[in-house]
Amino acid sequence: MVQLALTIALVVILNVAIARLAVNSVPRRLLRAIAVSPPVSAVFVGNSLVVAAIDANAFEQAQAPATTAEGRTLNIGMGSSSPIEHDLLLRRALGLRPRRVIYGFFDTQLTERIENRWSDLFGNRAMVFYVDPSIGLRYIAPDSPWRALQFRLLGRIPMFVERASIWARVERGRRRLRDFGIQPRQSARFGQVGDFGEIEPLDAAAFRRHCAAAIAQRAPLVPPMIDMLEQAQHVGADTLVVEMPQTSRHRAQYYDTPEWADYREYVAAEVRRYGASYLQASDWMADGAFEDEIHLSPAGARAFSARLATVLVESAGK
């Protein structure tokens, strides 16, 4: 009995410690930023490409005087995330009554099946357990009462939900030991530069086949994307879906093909069905504007944000 009691006490203490470690996790910081934000004119949503590509000051200055509430923006982009988490964050941010929602994506993210295994709901994606979990359940376990029950139970255990807070510290230590005594690997704001080459599709031919299959099968937009478009329309916000900047190598390998051109046209039509607009910006930036394989540098972000704001102002004036 003593051993059992000690085990239970240790588990409780560990869960409390992990919960405290996770207080300043990225999703929680974003939720706090949304909660304290004044009304905004525009909200940016997406993954780390949006985090990197948007310079709020450059956008506001190119669109309107940065000192006015009319031109204020909020970037709720989040790295290592899927449209499910984007939907949860946007639902909160729509309470700020933005006039415009700008959603950035790359590759086949808008129609590709979202992996929701327990191993996928890790790190930033674990926010589905504690941010409006009833909405997350629509996407995680739409037709499985048993998995829904597991979802609700696991969502109460910090050791599971916030396990990334421990893993991240272990990984940093592992990398320090791995790199001890050798030339430091090239790093940027979002991690080691070499890490981001693995994010891209490995097989260009398979990518082309995937694009063609999506059209042939009339693949719908993923459910959380549809929900974002509908929720934004419900509050009267205009939504712009942006094909985010890519390097010339990525475009040459994946985008400069008939299959991607057809896929782009198909997805743009699907987006317009929900009252949104589509903007092709994948070729806006030269390679020197990127700090790694997929993320714009701070200077690149300033140039991209200013150009995006200018395009929006010009389109509004037509």
Coordinates of N, CA and C in Angstrom, one line a residue, residues 176-286:
R176 N 22.5 19.1 -28.3 CA 23.8 19.6 -27.8 C 24.9 18.6 -27.7
L177 N 24.5 17.4 -27.3 CA 25.5 16.3 -27.2 C 25.9 15.8 -28.5
R178 N 24.9 15.7 -29.5 CA 25.3 15.3 -30.8 C 26.3 16.2 -31.5
D179 N 26.1 17.5 -31.3 CA 26.9 18.5 -32.0 C 28.1 18.9 -31.2
F180 N 28.3 18.3 -30.0 CA 29.5 18.7 -29.2 C 30.8 18.4 -29.9
G181 N 31.6 19.5 -30.0 CA 32.9 19.3 -30.7 C 32.9 19.4 -32.2
I182 N 31.8 19.6 -32.8 CA 31.8 19.8 -34.3 C 31.3 21.2 -34.6
Q183 N 31.4 21.5 -35.9 CA 31.0 22.8 -36.3 C 29.5 23.0 -36.1
P184 N 29.0 24.1 -35.5 CA 27.6 24.2 -35.3 C 26.8 24.2 -36.6
R185 N 25.6 23.5 -36.6 CA 24.7 23.4 -37.7 C 24.0 24.8 -37.9
Q186 N 23.7 25.1 -39.2 CA 23.1 26.4 -39.5 C 21.7 26.4 -38.9
S187 N 21.4 27.4 -38.2 CA 20.1 27.6 -37.5 C 19.4 28.9 -37.9
A188 N 18.1 28.9 -37.9 CA 17.3 30.1 -38.1 C 16.3 30.3 -37.0
R189 N 15.3 31.2 -37.2 CA 14.4 31.4 -36.1 C 13.6 30.2 -35.7
F190 N 13.3 29.3 -36.7 CA 12.4 28.2 -36.5 C 13.1 26.8 -36.3
G191 N 14.4 26.9 -36.1 CA 15.2 25.7 -35.8 C 16.3 25.5 -36.8
Q192 N 16.9 24.3 -36.8 CA 18.0 24.1 -37.7 C 17.5 24.1 -39.2
V193 N 18.3 24.7 -40.1 CA 17.8 24.9 -41.4 C 17.6 23.6 -42.1
G194 N 18.4 22.6 -41.9 CA 18.3 21.3 -42.5 C 17.0 20.6 -42.2
D195 N 16.4 20.9 -41.1 CA 15.2 20.2 -40.6 C 14.0 20.4 -41.6
F196 N 14.0 21.5 -42.3 CA 12.8 21.9 -43.1 C 12.8 21.3 -44.5
G197 N 13.9 20.7 -44.9 CA 13.9 20.0 -46.2 C 13.0 18.8 -46.1
E198 N 12.9 18.2 -44.9 CA 12.1 17.0 -44.7 C 10.6 17.3 -44.8
I199 N 10.2 18.5 -44.7 CA 8.7 18.8 -44.8 C 8.2 18.7 -46.2
E200 N 9.0 18.9 -47.2 CA 8.6 18.9 -48.5 C 8.2 17.5 -49.0
P201 N 7.3 17.4 -50.0 CA 7.0 16.1 -50.6 C 8.3 15.6 -51.2
L202 N 8.6 14.3 -51.0 CA 9.8 13.7 -51.5 C 9.8 13.3 -52.9
D203 N 8.6 13.0 -53.4 CA 8.5 12.4 -54.8 C 7.6 13.4 -55.6
A204 N 8.3 14.1 -56.6 CA 7.5 15.0 -57.4 C 6.5 14.4 -58.2
A205 N 6.8 13.2 -58.7 CA 5.8 12.4 -59.5 C 4.6 12.1 -58.7
A206 N 4.8 11.6 -57.5 CA 3.7 11.3 -56.6 C 2.8 12.5 -56.2
F207 N 3.5 13.6 -56.1 CA 2.8 14.9 -55.8 C 1.9 15.3 -57.0
R208 N 2.4 15.1 -58.2 CA 1.6 15.4 -59.4 C 0.4 14.5 -59.4
R209 N 0.6 13.2 -59.1 CA -0.5 12.2 -59.1 C -1.5 12.6 -58.1
H210 N -1.0 13.0 -56.9 CA -2.0 13.4 -55.8 C -2.8 14.6 -56.2
C211 N -2.2 15.6 -56.9 CA -3.0 16.7 -57.3 C -4.1 16.3 -58.3
A212 N -3.7 15.4 -59.3 CA -4.7 15.0 -60.3 C -5.8 14.2 -59.7
A213 N -5.4 13.3 -58.7 CA -6.4 12.5 -58.0 C -7.4 13.3 -57.2
A214 N -7.0 14.4 -56.6 CA -7.9 15.3 -55.9 C -8.9 15.9 -56.8
I215 N -8.5 16.3 -58.0 CA -9.5 16.8 -58.9 C -10.4 15.7 -59.4
A216 N -9.8 14.6 -59.8 CA -10.7 13.5 -60.4 C -11.7 13.0 -59.4
Q217 N -11.3 13.0 -58.1 CA -12.3 12.5 -57.1 C -13.1 13.7 -56.5
R218 N -13.0 14.8 -57.0 CA -13.7 16.0 -56.5 C -13.5 16.1 -55.0
A219 N -12.3 16.1 -54.6 CA -12.0 16.2 -53.1 C -12.5 17.5 -52.5
P220 N -13.2 17.4 -51.5 CA -13.7 18.7 -50.8 C -12.6 19.3 -50.0
L221 N -12.7 20.5 -49.7 CA -11.8 21.2 -48.7 C -12.0 20.4 -47.4
V222 N -10.9 20.3 -46.6 CA -11.0 19.6 -45.3 C -12.0 20.3 -44.4
P223 N -12.7 19.5 -43.6 CA -13.8 20.1 -42.8 C -13.4 21.3 -41.9
P224 N -12.3 21.4 -41.3 CA -12.0 22.6 -40.5 C -11.8 23.8 -41.4
M225 N -11.3 23.6 -42.6 CA -11.2 24.7 -43.6 C -12.5 25.3 -43.9
I226 N -13.5 24.4 -44.2 CA -14.8 24.8 -44.5 C -15.4 25.6 -43.3
D227 N -15.2 25.1 -42.1 CA -15.7 25.7 -40.9 C -15.1 27.1 -40.8
M228 N -13.8 27.3 -41.1 CA -13.2 28.6 -41.0 C -13.9 29.6 -42.0
L229 N -14.1 29.1 -43.2 CA -14.7 30.0 -44.2 C -16.1 30.3 -43.8
E230 N -16.9 29.4 -43.3 CA -18.2 29.6 -42.9 C -18.3 30.5 -41.7
Q231 N -17.5 30.3 -40.7 CA -17.5 31.2 -39.5 C -17.1 32.6 -39.8
A232 N -16.1 32.8 -40.7 CA -15.7 34.1 -41.1 C -16.8 34.8 -41.8
Q233 N -17.5 34.1 -42.7 CA -18.6 34.7 -43.5 C -19.8 35.0 -42.5
H234 N -20.0 34.2 -41.5 CA -21.0 34.5 -40.6 C -20.9 35.8 -39.8
V235 N -19.6 36.2 -39.5 CA -19.4 37.4 -38.8 C -19.2 38.6 -39.7
G236 N -19.3 38.3 -41.0 CA -19.2 39.4 -42.0 C -17.7 39.7 -42.4
A237 N -16.8 38.8 -42.1 CA -15.4 39.1 -42.5 C -15.1 38.5 -43.9
D238 N -14.4 39.3 -44.7 CA -13.9 38.8 -46.0 C -12.7 37.8 -45.8
T239 N -12.7 36.7 -46.5 CA -11.6 35.8 -46.3 C -10.8 35.7 -47.6
L240 N -9.5 35.8 -47.4 CA -8.5 35.6 -48.5 C -7.6 34.4 -48.2
V241 N -7.6 33.5 -49.1 CA -6.8 32.3 -49.0 C -5.6 32.5 -49.9
V242 N -4.4 32.4 -49.3 CA -3.2 32.8 -49.9 C -2.3 31.6 -50.1
E243 N -1.9 31.4 -51.4 CA -0.9 30.4 -51.7 C 0.5 31.0 -51.4
M244 N 1.1 30.5 -50.3 CA 2.2 31.2 -49.7 C 3.5 31.1 -50.5
P245 N 4.4 32.1 -50.4 CA 5.7 32.1 -51.1 C 6.5 30.8 -51.0
Q246 N 7.1 30.4 -52.1 CA 7.9 29.2 -52.1 C 9.2 29.5 -52.8
T247 N 10.3 28.8 -52.5 CA 11.5 29.0 -53.2 C 11.4 28.5 -54.7
S248 N 12.3 29.0 -55.5 CA 12.3 28.6 -56.9 C 12.4 27.1 -57.1
R249 N 13.2 26.5 -56.3 CA 13.4 25.0 -56.4 C 12.1 24.3 -56.1
H250 N 11.4 24.7 -55.1 CA 10.1 24.1 -54.7 C 9.1 24.3 -55.9
R251 N 9.0 25.5 -56.4 CA 8.1 25.8 -57.5 C 8.4 25.0 -58.7
A252 N 9.7 24.9 -59.0 CA 10.1 24.2 -60.2 C 9.8 22.7 -60.1
Q253 N 10.0 22.2 -58.9 CA 9.8 20.7 -58.7 C 8.3 20.4 -58.5
Y254 N 7.5 21.2 -57.9 CA 6.1 20.9 -57.6 C 5.0 21.7 -58.2
Y255 N 5.3 23.0 -58.4 CA 4.2 23.9 -58.8 C 4.2 24.2 -60.3
D256 N 5.4 24.1 -60.9 CA 5.4 24.5 -62.4 C 5.0 23.2 -63.2
T257 N 3.9 22.7 -62.9 CA 3.4 21.5 -63.6 C 1.9 21.7 -64.0
P258 N 1.5 21.0 -65.0 CA 0.0 21.1 -65.4 C -0.9 20.7 -64.3
E259 N -0.4 19.6 -63.5 CA -1.3 19.1 -62.4 C -1.5 20.1 -61.3
W260 N -0.4 20.9 -61.0 CA -0.6 21.9 -59.9 C -1.4 23.0 -60.4
A261 N -1.3 23.4 -61.7 CA -2.1 24.5 -62.2 C -3.5 24.1 -62.2
D262 N -3.9 22.9 -62.5 CA -5.2 22.4 -62.5 C -5.7 22.3 -61.0
Y263 N -4.9 21.9 -60.2 CA -5.2 21.8 -58.7 C -5.5 23.2 -58.2
R264 N -4.6 24.1 -58.5 CA -4.8 25.5 -58.0 C -6.2 26.0 -58.5
E265 N -6.5 25.8 -59.7 CA -7.8 26.3 -60.3 C -8.9 25.6 -59.6
Y266 N -8.8 24.3 -59.3 CA -9.9 23.6 -58.6 C -10.1 24.1 -57.2
V267 N -9.0 24.3 -56.5 CA -9.0 24.7 -55.1 C -9.6 26.1 -55.0
A268 N -9.1 27.0 -55.9 CA -9.6 28.4 -55.9 C -11.1 28.4 -56.1
A269 N -11.6 27.5 -57.0 CA -13.1 27.5 -57.2 C -13.8 27.0 -56.0
E270 N -13.2 26.0 -55.3 CA -13.8 25.5 -54.0 C -13.9 26.6 -53.0
V271 N -12.8 27.4 -52.9 CA -12.7 28.5 -51.9 C -13.8 29.5 -52.2
R272 N -13.9 29.8 -53.5 CA -14.9 30.8 -53.9 C -16.4 30.4 -53.6
R273 N -16.6 29.1 -53.6 CA -17.9 28.5 -53.3 C -18.4 29.0 -51.9
Y274 N -17.4 29.3 -51.0 CA -17.7 29.7 -49.6 C -17.5 31.2 -49.4
G275 N -17.6 31.9 -50.5 CA -17.5 33.4 -50.5 C -16.1 34.0 -50.2
A276 N -15.1 33.2 -50.3 CA -13.7 33.7 -50.1 C -13.0 33.9 -51.4
S277 N -11.9 34.6 -51.3 CA -11.0 34.9 -52.5 C -9.8 34.1 -52.4
Y278 N -9.1 34.0 -53.5 CA -7.8 33.2 -53.6 C -6.8 34.0 -54.2
L279 N -5.6 34.0 -53.6 CA -4.4 34.8 -54.1 C -3.2 33.9 -54.3
Q280 N -2.7 33.9 -55.5 CA -1.5 33.1 -55.8 C -0.3 34.0 -55.5
A281 N 0.4 33.7 -54.5 CA 1.6 34.5 -54.1 C 2.9 33.6 -54.0
S282 N 2.8 32.4 -54.5 CA 3.9 31.5 -54.3 C 5.2 31.9 -55.0
D283 N 5.0 32.8 -56.1 CA 6.2 33.2 -56.8 C 6.5 34.7 -56.6
W284 N 6.0 35.2 -55.5 CA 6.3 36.6 -55.2 C 7.7 36.9 -54.7
M285 N 8.4 36.0 -54.1 CA 9.6 36.3 -53.4 C 10.8 35.5 -54.0
A286 N 11.9 36.2 -54.2 CA 13.1 35.6 -54.7 C 13.8 34.7 -53.6

